[in-house]
Amino acid sequence: MTDALDRLRTMQEADLPVHGGRTLAYVFDSGLDEVDRVGREAVAAFAASNGLDPTSFPSLLQMENDLIGFAADLLDAPAGAVGTVTSGGTESCLLAVQGARDSRPEIDRPRMVVPSTVHAAFLKAAKYFRVEAVIVPVGPDFRADPAAMVAAIEEDPDRTVLVVVSAPSYAHGVIDPVAPVAAAAAERGIRCHVDACIGGWVLPFAQRIGRTVPPWTFAVEGVTSISADLHKYGYAPKGTSVLLHRSAELRRPQYFAYADWPGYTMINTTLQSTKSGGPLAGAWAVVETLGLDGYDRLARDVFEATDRIVEAIGAIPALAVVAPPDSTLVAFRTDGSCDAFTLADEMAARGWHIQPQMSYADQPVTIHLSVSAGTLAHLEEFVSALTEAVAAAVAAGPVVVDPEIAAFIAALDPAALTDDDFDGLLAAAGLGGGEGLAVPERMAPVNAMIDLASPRMREALLTAFMDRLQRPNRG
Ligand SMILES: Cc1ncc(COP(=O)(O)O)c(C=O)c1O
């Protein structure tokens, strides 16, 4: 009988590599084997421990309070600030919205004001918690436009429970002007959340190693909460983020206590109830291993890698960065000679995983890179691969979607997409349909097709696609 672990290892071979610094989205690689080992062993040691009840598992409470203390110092939190370790960025963002909403129970139809670049997690929160999201276009520099944000608050300040800004935004890697937005929120007694899920564990170290970072922490008056993910630039195993509040009073509505049933009296600090102690222990072990000095070193590496990538992009005529990065995320576009989706495929063929972002509003397709410290050791290989991949994409020419398919997509109503429509699209894209759906090796033709669709249509297509992927393997 084949050992289950052997079979898992075989299955894992089809996944993106999580080590080696060549996966520039989804995973964050310190490049340090010892950090990976310590994180993994800690996860395994606490995998069965239950964070539901800190009195039964006091070690988990200690780890959480240690991590929040570490984060509070990093984020310039005042005395009296508190926090919670959550399962990831999305849970931290959801709780920021839920807490803001439930702090104002007198408001019938709560709303929140967000820049158009805010992470989709906030739109998910809007959907789950029925908070109206007022989406404000960003300025030409892709940063939140403070005057427009204030005007949006002013349209209905009495119903506004939250304003959100990012440090930095995922899509463009720039930091919103936190100070004027937070000040305007504070003036009106409205909460202001800084979504530093992706920057929160690297920007403080950028400052420590002498780089200039625009103000975004609790040092900014009016910032009431900050999310910062350990499983991104904390280089911890997946499954942890922190949500910090300026005061215990601000955190209180996040808690859920329930005693009016015959079972155990319940107090939950997050969306989850039973939760594995594994990710928390993994994050604690990684932070204790690295400490401030370790993170300083990793920050030096990741910013050197980012700077060199920006320089390399600048040296390739077909490419241009969308905005000079404020952190470790790089977004770049291609000119008409180089199809961005083909470029992503060409990079994948060379072992580098970069993330295409669909065209949006008046912006063309872009490529996103979440640079890791572990990428620095392979920077020359990255630059050669990018140079070669651009040449290959230029030689291949643009991906042309069959005009009939384009017309078919344009004629579909996303609200009424049927299984037959979807099968027709799959067949048109050469992906078959019905049973046996598989992710193709070259994504450019599929991406080019999706790129033609409206955001609503893209959502309907993705939903239909996921529905087909998520089917049970039955005996
Ligand atoms: C700015 C920002 N917020 C929120 C999230 C959501 O985090 P997660 O994927 O951990 O749920 C991300 C993820 O990349 C992010 O970049």
mmCIF file of C-alpha atoms in Angstrom, residues 110-256:
data_model
loop_
_atom_site.group_PDB
_atom_site.id
_atom_site.type_symbol
_atom_site.label_atom_id
_atom_site.label_comp_id
_atom_site.label_asym_id
_atom_site.label_seq_id
_atom_site.Cartn_x
_atom_site.Cartn_y
_atom_site.Cartn_z
ATOM 1 C CA PRO A 110 -24.539 51.359 7.277
ATOM 2 C CA ARG A 111 -22.078 52.383 4.573
ATOM 3 C CA MET A 112 -18.295 52.446 4.236
ATOM 4 C CA VAL A 113 -16.145 54.586 1.977
ATOM 5 C CA VAL A 114 -13.342 52.781 0.148
ATOM 6 C CA PRO A 115 -10.972 53.658 -2.711
ATOM 7 C CA SER A 116 -11.501 51.746 -5.966
ATOM 8 C CA THR A 117 -8.179 49.955 -5.383
ATOM 9 C CA VAL A 118 -9.245 48.542 -2.004
ATOM 10 C CA HIS A 119 -8.789 44.773 -1.729
ATOM 11 C CA ALA A 120 -11.761 42.648 -2.760
ATOM 12 C CA ALA A 121 -11.952 41.384 0.840
ATOM 13 C CA PHE A 122 -13.818 44.608 1.681
ATOM 14 C CA LEU A 123 -16.406 43.962 -1.002
ATOM 15 C CA LYS A 124 -16.793 40.487 0.417
ATOM 16 C CA ALA A 125 -17.355 42.082 3.832
ATOM 17 C CA ALA A 126 -19.918 44.415 2.258
ATOM 18 C CA LYS A 127 -21.757 41.407 0.907
ATOM 19 C CA TYR A 128 -21.559 39.287 4.044
ATOM 20 C CA PHE A 129 -22.417 42.061 6.509
ATOM 21 C CA ARG A 130 -24.715 44.123 4.299
ATOM 22 C CA VAL A 131 -22.674 47.269 4.574
ATOM 23 C CA GLU A 132 -22.980 49.465 1.500
ATOM 24 C CA ALA A 133 -19.568 49.981 -0.113
ATOM 25 C CA VAL A 134 -19.155 53.464 -1.555
ATOM 26 C CA ILE A 135 -16.319 53.038 -4.038
ATOM 27 C CA VAL A 136 -14.338 56.193 -4.736
ATOM 28 C CA PRO A 137 -12.137 56.423 -7.857
ATOM 29 C CA VAL A 138 -8.429 56.806 -7.097
ATOM 30 C CA GLY A 139 -6.302 59.634 -8.473
ATOM 31 C CA PRO A 140 -4.044 59.397 -11.533
ATOM 32 C CA ASP A 141 -1.240 58.117 -9.273
ATOM 33 C CA PHE A 142 -3.471 55.160 -8.251
ATOM 34 C CA ARG A 143 -3.634 56.469 -4.682
ATOM 35 C CA ALA A 144 -6.885 57.227 -2.852
ATOM 36 C CA ASP A 145 -7.977 60.784 -3.602
ATOM 37 C CA PRO A 146 -8.480 62.391 -0.160
ATOM 38 C CA ALA A 147 -10.818 65.148 -1.427
ATOM 39 C CA ALA A 148 -12.996 62.603 -3.224
ATOM 40 C CA MET A 149 -12.994 60.308 -0.166
ATOM 41 C CA VAL A 150 -14.081 63.212 2.057
ATOM 42 C CA ALA A 151 -16.778 64.200 -0.435
ATOM 43 C CA ALA A 152 -18.048 60.596 -0.367
ATOM 44 C CA ILE A 153 -18.167 60.626 3.438
ATOM 45 C CA GLU A 154 -19.945 63.977 3.329
ATOM 46 C CA GLU A 155 -22.702 62.589 1.116
ATOM 47 C CA ASP A 156 -23.974 60.709 4.157
ATOM 48 C CA PRO A 157 -21.725 61.044 7.204
ATOM 49 C CA ASP A 158 -24.418 59.816 9.597
ATOM 50 C CA ARG A 159 -24.606 56.421 7.912
ATOM 51 C CA THR A 160 -20.841 56.063 7.391
ATOM 52 C CA VAL A 161 -19.296 53.582 9.826
ATOM 53 C CA LEU A 162 -15.878 53.083 8.244
ATOM 54 C CA VAL A 163 -13.321 54.524 5.858
ATOM 55 C CA VAL A 164 -10.587 52.274 4.467
ATOM 56 C CA VAL A 165 -7.170 53.001 2.981
ATOM 57 C CA SER A 166 -4.379 50.636 1.932
ATOM 58 C CA ALA A 167 -0.676 50.446 2.747
ATOM 59 C CA PRO A 168 -0.016 49.473 0.053
ATOM 60 C CA SER A 169 -2.752 48.511 -2.408
ATOM 61 C CA TYR A 170 -2.376 45.042 -3.898
ATOM 62 C CA ALA A 171 -2.903 45.939 -7.553
ATOM 63 C CA HIS A 172 -0.485 48.877 -7.832
ATOM 64 C CA GLY A 173 1.724 48.640 -4.747
ATOM 65 C CA VAL A 174 1.287 52.260 -3.660
ATOM 66 C CA ILE A 175 0.403 53.631 -0.231
ATOM 67 C CA ASP A 176 -2.755 55.716 0.049
ATOM 68 C CA PRO A 177 -2.503 59.162 1.684
ATOM 69 C CA VAL A 178 -3.539 57.900 5.102
ATOM 70 C CA ALA A 179 -3.184 61.119 7.115
ATOM 71 C CA PRO A 180 -5.790 63.346 5.405
ATOM 72 C CA VAL A 181 -8.325 60.529 5.105
ATOM 73 C CA ALA A 182 -7.882 59.432 8.739
ATOM 74 C CA ALA A 183 -8.121 63.030 9.938
ATOM 75 C CA ALA A 184 -11.355 63.580 8.033
ATOM 76 C CA ALA A 185 -12.794 60.360 9.470
ATOM 77 C CA ALA A 186 -11.752 61.251 13.010
ATOM 78 C CA GLU A 187 -13.325 64.697 12.732
ATOM 79 C CA ARG A 188 -16.647 63.006 12.033
ATOM 80 C CA GLY A 189 -16.261 60.220 14.628
ATOM 81 C CA ILE A 190 -15.879 57.571 11.915
ATOM 82 C CA ARG A 191 -13.501 54.626 12.145
ATOM 83 C CA CYS A 192 -10.538 54.496 9.746
ATOM 84 C CA HIS A 193 -8.989 51.130 8.913
ATOM 85 C CA VAL A 194 -5.573 50.843 7.272
ATOM 86 C CA ASP A 195 -5.370 47.651 5.243
ATOM 87 C CA ALA A 196 -1.705 46.812 5.606
ATOM 88 C CA CYS A 197 -2.315 43.106 5.088
ATOM 89 C CA ILE A 198 0.473 42.957 2.539
ATOM 90 C CA GLY A 199 2.653 45.833 3.736
ATOM 91 C CA GLY A 200 2.265 45.654 7.490
ATOM 92 C CA TRP A 201 5.087 43.246 8.120
ATOM 93 C CA VAL A 202 7.610 44.821 5.747
ATOM 94 C CA LEU A 203 7.057 48.608 5.703
ATOM 95 C CA PRO A 204 8.086 49.074 9.364
ATOM 96 C CA PHE A 205 11.374 47.362 8.540
ATOM 97 C CA ALA A 206 11.792 49.509 5.432
ATOM 98 C CA GLN A 207 11.737 52.466 7.767
ATOM 99 C CA ARG A 208 14.128 50.776 10.211
ATOM 100 C CA ILE A 209 16.682 50.209 7.439
ATOM 101 C CA GLY A 210 16.494 53.849 6.410
ATOM 102 C CA ARG A 211 14.051 53.940 3.511
ATOM 103 C CA THR A 212 11.474 56.678 3.313
ATOM 104 C CA VAL A 213 7.932 55.475 3.882
ATOM 105 C CA PRO A 214 4.919 57.783 3.867
ATOM 106 C CA PRO A 215 3.103 57.787 7.228
ATOM 107 C CA TRP A 216 0.474 55.056 7.607
ATOM 108 C CA THR A 217 0.699 53.511 11.106
ATOM 109 C CA PHE A 218 -1.068 54.345 14.397
ATOM 110 C CA ALA A 219 1.333 57.304 14.527
ATOM 111 C CA VAL A 220 -1.204 58.877 12.165
ATOM 112 C CA GLU A 221 -3.993 60.533 14.119
ATOM 113 C CA GLY A 222 -7.392 59.025 13.383
ATOM 114 C CA VAL A 223 -6.252 55.542 12.351
ATOM 115 C CA THR A 224 -8.430 53.229 14.457
ATOM 116 C CA SER A 225 -7.405 49.769 13.214
ATOM 117 C CA ILE A 226 -4.709 48.108 11.084
ATOM 118 C CA SER A 227 -4.517 44.650 9.519
ATOM 119 C CA ALA A 228 -1.092 43.091 8.842
ATOM 120 C CA ASP A 229 -0.583 39.539 7.646
ATOM 121 C CA LEU A 230 2.014 37.280 9.170
ATOM 122 C CA HIS A 231 1.556 34.795 6.350
ATOM 123 C CA LYS A 232 2.770 37.341 3.821
ATOM 124 C CA TYR A 233 5.855 39.402 4.721
ATOM 125 C CA GLY A 234 6.007 37.877 8.205
ATOM 126 C CA TYR A 235 7.217 34.835 6.195
ATOM 127 C CA ALA A 236 5.110 32.616 8.487
ATOM 128 C CA PRO A 237 3.259 29.497 7.319
ATOM 129 C CA LYS A 238 -0.186 30.200 5.852
ATOM 130 C CA GLY A 239 -3.036 30.993 8.218
ATOM 131 C CA THR A 240 -2.217 34.094 10.264
ATOM 132 C CA SER A 241 -2.792 37.832 10.211
ATOM 133 C CA VAL A 242 -3.152 40.396 12.980
ATOM 134 C CA LEU A 243 -5.923 42.938 13.436
ATOM 135 C CA LEU A 244 -4.935 45.730 15.813
ATOM 136 C CA HIS A 245 -7.277 48.310 17.315
ATOM 137 C CA ARG A 246 -6.234 51.593 18.882
ATOM 138 C CA SER A 247 -8.206 50.715 22.040
ATOM 139 C CA ALA A 248 -10.002 47.795 23.698
ATOM 140 C CA GLU A 249 -13.259 49.701 23.302
ATOM 141 C CA LEU A 250 -12.866 49.687 19.521
ATOM 142 C CA ARG A 251 -12.296 45.927 19.521
ATOM 143 C CA ARG A 252 -15.274 45.010 21.716
ATOM 144 C CA PRO A 253 -17.972 44.671 19.001
ATOM 145 C CA GLN A 254 -15.732 42.122 17.259
ATOM 146 C CA TYR A 255 -16.293 39.630 20.086
ATOM 147 C CA PHE A 256 -19.159 37.159 19.985
#
